[in-house]
Amino acid sequence: MKKVSIGLFIILIILLVIVFASSFRNRDYGQDDFPYKGALFLHDGDYVIFECTEGYNGFYYMTGKDYEVPVQVFDYNTGKELGGYLFLPGNPYPVGENFSYAPFRWMDLQQGYKGRTLKIVLRENRKIYNKTYGDRDLLIKFKPGTTVLYWHGVDSTDWCDLDYVAK
């Protein structure tokens, strides 16, 4: 009887570790419940909504590998696309690097963007202007003090565990 109890206890512990230590996929966060310094987007249509104001008119980014990543920018209040696609030059994430020290690159949004609530949307696995873009990964963070309203589709993976690198 003791062996069965010990065996069940060990199996229960293993299952708990697997469930609670596993990475998460496609989480959404509101303005007040986002616990990270930045986000990882892995799927077409993942997005972030933020207030683009003077001094907070852009975002920091890294790419999963050394490839160009297309994003679309929309005025969140009107739903209108602003200026077509933005193509973020490759800036590969050094796997396991804490977001506080990783070499994020600044994407400055100026004319036509300031004073608006923007929705930045990851685009992948599609043809844009006669060029095909395959699977793309985007890491994004904002300056402290930026008003970020919503994060949609935030992922955490074994190569970028947000609980470890972005808290």
Short mmCIF file of C-alpha atoms in Angstrom, two decimals:
data_model
loop_
_atom_site.label_atom_id
_atom_site.label_comp_id
_atom_site.label_asym_id
_atom_site.label_seq_id
_atom_site.Cartn_x
_atom_site.Cartn_y
_atom_site.Cartn_z
CA MET A 1 0.00 0.00 0.00
CA LYS A 2 2.86 2.39 0.83
CA LYS A 3 4.51 1.75 -2.57
CA VAL A 4 1.27 2.58 -4.39
CA SER A 5 0.84 5.81 -2.38
CA ILE A 6 4.43 6.87 -3.01
CA GLY A 7 4.07 6.05 -6.71
CA LEU A 8 0.87 8.11 -7.00
CA PHE A 9 2.49 10.97 -5.10
CA ILE A 10 5.47 11.01 -7.50
CA ILE A 11 3.19 10.92 -10.55
CA LEU A 12 1.13 13.78 -9.11
CA ILE A 13 4.27 15.88 -8.50
CA ILE A 14 5.48 15.24 -12.07
CA LEU A 15 2.11 16.25 -13.51
CA LEU A 16 2.05 19.43 -11.43
CA VAL A 17 5.52 20.38 -12.61
CA ILE A 18 4.54 19.80 -16.23
CA VAL A 19 1.31 21.80 -15.94
CA PHE A 20 2.68 24.78 -14.01
CA ALA A 21 6.15 24.97 -15.58
CA SER A 22 4.98 24.68 -19.15
CA SER A 23 5.02 27.63 -21.52
CA PHE A 24 1.78 29.33 -22.40
CA ARG A 25 0.28 30.25 -25.74
CA ASN A 26 -1.97 33.00 -27.05
CA ARG A 27 -2.76 34.88 -23.86
CA ASP A 28 -4.51 38.22 -23.87
CA TYR A 29 -3.89 40.96 -21.31
CA GLY A 30 -5.61 44.22 -20.49
CA GLN A 31 -3.95 47.46 -19.47
CA ASP A 32 -3.64 46.62 -15.79
CA ASP A 33 -2.85 42.91 -15.78
CA PHE A 34 0.22 42.59 -18.05
CA PRO A 35 3.03 41.21 -15.85
CA TYR A 36 5.95 41.43 -18.32
CA LYS A 37 8.45 43.98 -19.67
CA GLY A 38 7.55 42.96 -23.20
CA ALA A 39 5.78 40.37 -25.31
CA LEU A 40 6.48 37.63 -27.81
CA PHE A 41 4.18 37.36 -30.83
CA LEU A 42 4.31 34.18 -32.91
CA HIS A 43 1.12 34.21 -35.01
CA ASP A 44 -0.32 36.28 -37.82
CA GLY A 45 -2.81 38.69 -36.29
CA ASP A 46 -1.22 38.96 -32.83
CA TYR A 47 -1.27 42.62 -31.79
CA VAL A 48 -0.77 45.32 -29.20
CA ILE A 49 -2.77 48.53 -28.72
CA PHE A 50 -1.07 51.60 -27.25
CA GLU A 51 -1.28 55.38 -27.03
CA CYS A 52 1.26 56.99 -29.36
CA THR A 53 2.06 60.31 -27.67
CA GLU A 54 4.95 62.76 -27.57
CA GLY A 55 7.92 60.99 -26.00
CA TYR A 56 6.15 57.61 -26.26
CA ASN A 57 5.84 57.46 -30.02
CA GLY A 58 7.29 54.09 -30.83
CA PHE A 59 8.35 50.72 -29.52
CA TYR A 60 11.39 48.53 -29.07
CA TYR A 61 11.57 45.27 -31.01
CA MET A 62 13.61 42.19 -31.73
CA THR A 63 13.02 39.44 -34.25
CA GLY A 64 13.14 35.69 -33.71
CA LYS A 65 15.88 35.34 -36.34
CA ASP A 66 17.74 37.64 -38.70
CA TYR A 67 14.80 38.35 -41.01
CA GLU A 68 12.56 41.26 -41.87
CA VAL A 69 9.19 41.26 -40.07
CA PRO A 70 6.14 42.98 -41.55
CA VAL A 71 3.62 44.67 -39.28
CA GLN A 72 0.52 46.69 -40.04
CA VAL A 73 -0.37 49.81 -38.11
CA PHE A 74 -4.00 50.79 -37.59
CA ASP A 75 -5.71 53.71 -35.91
CA TYR A 76 -7.51 51.74 -33.24
CA ASN A 77 -10.38 54.25 -32.94
CA THR A 78 -11.23 54.34 -36.65
CA GLY A 79 -9.95 50.92 -37.77
CA LYS A 80 -8.13 52.58 -40.68
CA GLU A 81 -4.71 51.35 -41.72
CA LEU A 82 -2.03 54.03 -41.41
CA GLY A 83 0.62 54.17 -44.11
CA GLY A 84 0.63 50.55 -45.26
CA TYR A 85 3.04 47.99 -43.87
CA LEU A 86 6.08 48.69 -41.75
CA PHE A 87 8.97 46.31 -42.41
CA LEU A 88 11.09 45.89 -39.30
CA PRO A 89 14.70 45.01 -40.22
CA GLY A 90 16.09 41.84 -38.66
CA ASN A 91 17.34 42.24 -35.09
CA PRO A 92 17.73 38.68 -33.74
CA TYR A 93 16.98 37.93 -30.13
CA PRO A 94 19.89 36.29 -28.27
CA VAL A 95 18.05 33.31 -26.79
CA GLY A 96 17.72 33.45 -23.02
CA GLU A 97 18.76 37.11 -22.73
CA ASN A 98 16.78 39.08 -20.15
CA PHE A 99 14.60 41.80 -21.70
CA SER A 100 16.33 44.37 -19.48
CA TYR A 101 19.65 43.72 -21.26
CA ALA A 102 18.70 42.38 -24.69
CA PRO A 103 19.66 44.63 -27.64
CA PHE A 104 16.18 45.84 -28.59
CA ARG A 105 16.02 48.29 -31.51
CA TRP A 106 13.80 51.40 -31.40
CA MET A 107 11.08 51.85 -34.04
CA ASP A 108 10.26 55.56 -34.09
CA LEU A 109 6.73 56.45 -35.19
CA GLN A 110 6.48 60.10 -36.16
CA GLN A 111 4.27 61.96 -38.63
CA GLY A 112 0.73 60.63 -38.85
CA TYR A 113 1.06 58.38 -35.81
CA LYS A 114 1.44 60.72 -32.83
CA GLY A 115 -1.71 61.55 -30.93
CA ARG A 116 -3.46 58.34 -31.93
CA THR A 117 -4.28 55.04 -30.32
CA LEU A 118 -2.39 52.53 -32.48
CA LYS A 119 -2.82 48.85 -33.09
CA ILE A 120 0.41 47.14 -34.24
CA VAL A 121 -0.35 43.77 -35.90
CA LEU A 122 2.18 41.03 -36.74
CA ARG A 123 1.87 39.77 -40.33
CA GLU A 124 3.40 36.50 -41.51
CA ASN A 125 2.86 33.61 -43.92
CA ARG A 126 1.62 35.85 -46.71
CA LYS A 127 2.69 37.67 -49.84
CA ILE A 128 3.16 41.42 -49.42
CA TYR A 129 4.12 43.62 -52.38
CA ASN A 130 5.21 40.55 -54.41
CA LYS A 131 7.45 39.19 -51.64
CA THR A 132 6.52 36.13 -49.61
CA TYR A 133 7.01 36.30 -45.85
CA GLY A 134 7.06 32.99 -44.03
CA ASP A 135 6.92 32.25 -40.33
CA ARG A 136 8.01 35.32 -38.32
CA ASP A 137 8.45 35.95 -34.59
CA LEU A 138 8.41 39.41 -33.01
CA LEU A 139 9.44 40.51 -29.52
CA ILE A 140 8.16 43.93 -28.56
CA LYS A 141 8.39 46.22 -25.54
CA PHE A 142 7.67 49.84 -24.76
CA LYS A 143 9.30 52.67 -22.85
CA PRO A 144 8.28 52.74 -19.19
CA GLY A 145 5.30 55.08 -18.89
CA THR A 146 3.78 54.20 -22.27
CA THR A 147 0.04 53.62 -22.04
CA VAL A 148 -0.48 50.11 -23.39
CA LEU A 149 -4.17 49.23 -23.50
CA TYR A 150 -4.24 45.63 -24.72
CA TRP A 151 -1.96 42.73 -25.69
CA HIS A 152 -3.49 39.99 -27.89
CA GLY A 153 -1.85 36.63 -28.55
CA VAL A 154 1.14 36.85 -26.21
CA ASP A 155 3.21 33.65 -26.25
CA SER A 156 5.92 32.14 -24.11
CA THR A 157 8.15 29.38 -25.45
CA ASP A 158 11.16 27.35 -24.43
CA TRP A 159 13.46 29.75 -26.34
CA CYS A 160 11.78 32.85 -24.89
CA ASP A 161 10.16 32.05 -21.55
CA LEU A 162 8.61 35.35 -20.50
CA ASP A 163 8.43 34.25 -16.87
CA TYR A 164 12.22 33.94 -16.92
CA VAL A 165 13.40 36.74 -19.23
CA ALA A 166 10.72 39.45 -19.09
CA LYS A 167 9.57 39.84 -15.48
#
